[in-house]
PDB file of C-alpha atoms in Angstrom:
ATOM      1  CA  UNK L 206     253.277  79.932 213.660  1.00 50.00           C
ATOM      2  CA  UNK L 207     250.270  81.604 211.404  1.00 54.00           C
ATOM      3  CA  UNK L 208     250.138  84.629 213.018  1.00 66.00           C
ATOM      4  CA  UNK L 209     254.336  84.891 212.705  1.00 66.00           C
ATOM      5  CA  UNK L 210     253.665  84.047 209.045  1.00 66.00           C
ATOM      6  CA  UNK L 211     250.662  86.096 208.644  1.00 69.00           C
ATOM      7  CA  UNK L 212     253.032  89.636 210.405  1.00 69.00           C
ATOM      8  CA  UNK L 213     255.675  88.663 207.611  1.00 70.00           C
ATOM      9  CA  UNK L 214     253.243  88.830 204.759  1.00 69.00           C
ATOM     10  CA  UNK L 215     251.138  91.706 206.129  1.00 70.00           C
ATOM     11  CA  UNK L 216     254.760  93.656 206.302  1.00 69.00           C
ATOM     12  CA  UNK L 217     256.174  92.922 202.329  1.00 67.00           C
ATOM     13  CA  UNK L 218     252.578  93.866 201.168  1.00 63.00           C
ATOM     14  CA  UNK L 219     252.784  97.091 203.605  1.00 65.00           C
ATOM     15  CA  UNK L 220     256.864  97.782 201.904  1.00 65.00           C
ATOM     16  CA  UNK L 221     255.498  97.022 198.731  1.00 57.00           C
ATOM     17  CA  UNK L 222     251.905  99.139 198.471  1.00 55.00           C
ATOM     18  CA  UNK L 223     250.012  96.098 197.236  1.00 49.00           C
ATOM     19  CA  UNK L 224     248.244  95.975 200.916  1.00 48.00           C
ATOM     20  CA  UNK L 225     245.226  96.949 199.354  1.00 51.00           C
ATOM     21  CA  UNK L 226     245.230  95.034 196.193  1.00 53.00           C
ATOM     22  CA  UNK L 227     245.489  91.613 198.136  1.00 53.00           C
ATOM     23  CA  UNK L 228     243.699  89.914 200.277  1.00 56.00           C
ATOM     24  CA  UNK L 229     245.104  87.184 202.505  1.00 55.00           C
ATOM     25  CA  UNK L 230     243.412  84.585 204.297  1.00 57.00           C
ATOM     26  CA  UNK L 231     245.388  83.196 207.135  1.00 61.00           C
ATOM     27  CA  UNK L 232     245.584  79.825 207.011  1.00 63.00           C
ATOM     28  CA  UNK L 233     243.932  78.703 203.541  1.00 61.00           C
ATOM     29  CA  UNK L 234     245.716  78.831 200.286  1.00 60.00           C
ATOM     30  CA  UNK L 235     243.964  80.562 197.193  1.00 58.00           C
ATOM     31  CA  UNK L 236     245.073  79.419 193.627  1.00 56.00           C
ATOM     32  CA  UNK L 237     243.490  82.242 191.434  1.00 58.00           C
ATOM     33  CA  UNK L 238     245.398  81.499 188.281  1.00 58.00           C
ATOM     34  CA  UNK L 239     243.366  78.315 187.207  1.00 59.00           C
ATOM     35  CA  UNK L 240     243.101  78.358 183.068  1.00 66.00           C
ATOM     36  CA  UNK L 241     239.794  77.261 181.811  1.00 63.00           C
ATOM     37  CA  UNK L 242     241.338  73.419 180.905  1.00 66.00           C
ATOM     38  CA  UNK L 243     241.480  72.585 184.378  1.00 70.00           C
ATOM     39  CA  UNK L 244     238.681  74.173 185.632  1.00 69.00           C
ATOM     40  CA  UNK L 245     236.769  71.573 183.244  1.00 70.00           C
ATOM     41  CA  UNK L 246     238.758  69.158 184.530  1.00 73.00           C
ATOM     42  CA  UNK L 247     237.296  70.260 188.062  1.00 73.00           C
ATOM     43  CA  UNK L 248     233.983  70.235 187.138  1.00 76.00           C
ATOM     44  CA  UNK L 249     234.273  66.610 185.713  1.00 78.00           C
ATOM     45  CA  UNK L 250     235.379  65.753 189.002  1.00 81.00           C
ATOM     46  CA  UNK L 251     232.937  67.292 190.846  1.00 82.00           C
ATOM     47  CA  UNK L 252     229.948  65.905 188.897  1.00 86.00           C
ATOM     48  CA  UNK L 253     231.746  62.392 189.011  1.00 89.00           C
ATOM     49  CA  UNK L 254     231.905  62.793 192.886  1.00 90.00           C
ATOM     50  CA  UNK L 255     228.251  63.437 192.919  1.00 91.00           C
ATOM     51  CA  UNK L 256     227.151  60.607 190.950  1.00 93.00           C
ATOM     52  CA  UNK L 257     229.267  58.147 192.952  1.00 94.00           C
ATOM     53  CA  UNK L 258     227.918  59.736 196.123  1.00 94.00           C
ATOM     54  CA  UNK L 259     224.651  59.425 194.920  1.00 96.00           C
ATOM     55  CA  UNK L 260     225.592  55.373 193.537  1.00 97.00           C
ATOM     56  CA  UNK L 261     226.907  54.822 197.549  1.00 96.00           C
ATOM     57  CA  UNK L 262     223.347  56.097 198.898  1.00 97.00           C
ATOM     58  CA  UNK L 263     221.402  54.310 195.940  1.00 97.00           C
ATOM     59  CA  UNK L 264     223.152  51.081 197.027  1.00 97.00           C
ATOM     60  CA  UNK L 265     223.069  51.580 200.818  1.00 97.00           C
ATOM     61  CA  UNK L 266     219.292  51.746 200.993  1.00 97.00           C
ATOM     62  CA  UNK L 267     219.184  48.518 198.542  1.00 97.00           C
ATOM     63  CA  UNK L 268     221.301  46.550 200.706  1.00 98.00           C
ATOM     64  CA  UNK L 269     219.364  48.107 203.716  1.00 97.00           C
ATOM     65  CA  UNK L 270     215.918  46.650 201.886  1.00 97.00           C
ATOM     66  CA  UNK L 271     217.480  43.164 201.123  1.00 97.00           C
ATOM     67  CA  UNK L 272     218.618  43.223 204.849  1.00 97.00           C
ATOM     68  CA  UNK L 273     214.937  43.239 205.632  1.00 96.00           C
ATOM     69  CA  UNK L 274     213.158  41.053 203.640  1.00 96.00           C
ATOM     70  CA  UNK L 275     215.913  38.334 204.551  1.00 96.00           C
ATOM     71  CA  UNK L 276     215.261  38.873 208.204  1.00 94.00           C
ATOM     72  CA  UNK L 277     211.298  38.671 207.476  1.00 94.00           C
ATOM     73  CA  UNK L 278     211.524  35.331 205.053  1.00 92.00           C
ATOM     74  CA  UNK L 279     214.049  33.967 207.714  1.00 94.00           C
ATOM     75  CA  UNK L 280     211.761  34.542 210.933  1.00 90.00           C
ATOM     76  CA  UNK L 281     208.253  33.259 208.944  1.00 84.00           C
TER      77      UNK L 281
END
């Protein structure tokens, strides 16, 4: 179905002339007309992302360490 859709596309830009001012990347989607606004709103999200990620690991180990020194108290 990608490759039908990919011969359709590669023919309009061929009947058109704008085969070599695209580029098109079977399968993946491009949005190139992103205004500043939201890619600030992108960036928040990324950053927010990270810091949750970085909450997750944070509170993984801690809960790993209390894991531990209950299964040490409990066995003395």
């Amino acid at each position: 179905m990608a490759s039908y859709k990919t011969q359709i596309i590669s023919k309009l830009l061929n009947n058109t002339g704008l085969k070599g001012k695209l580029q098109t990347f079977p399968g993946k989607m491009v949005n190139t007309a992103i205004c500043d606004e939201e890619r600030g709103i992108q960036d928040k999200e990324g950053t927010e992302e990270s810091i949750l990620a970085m909450l997750g690991i944070i509170g993984t180990i801690l809960n790993m360490v209390v894991i531990i020194f209950v299964y040490i108290y409990t066995t003395l």
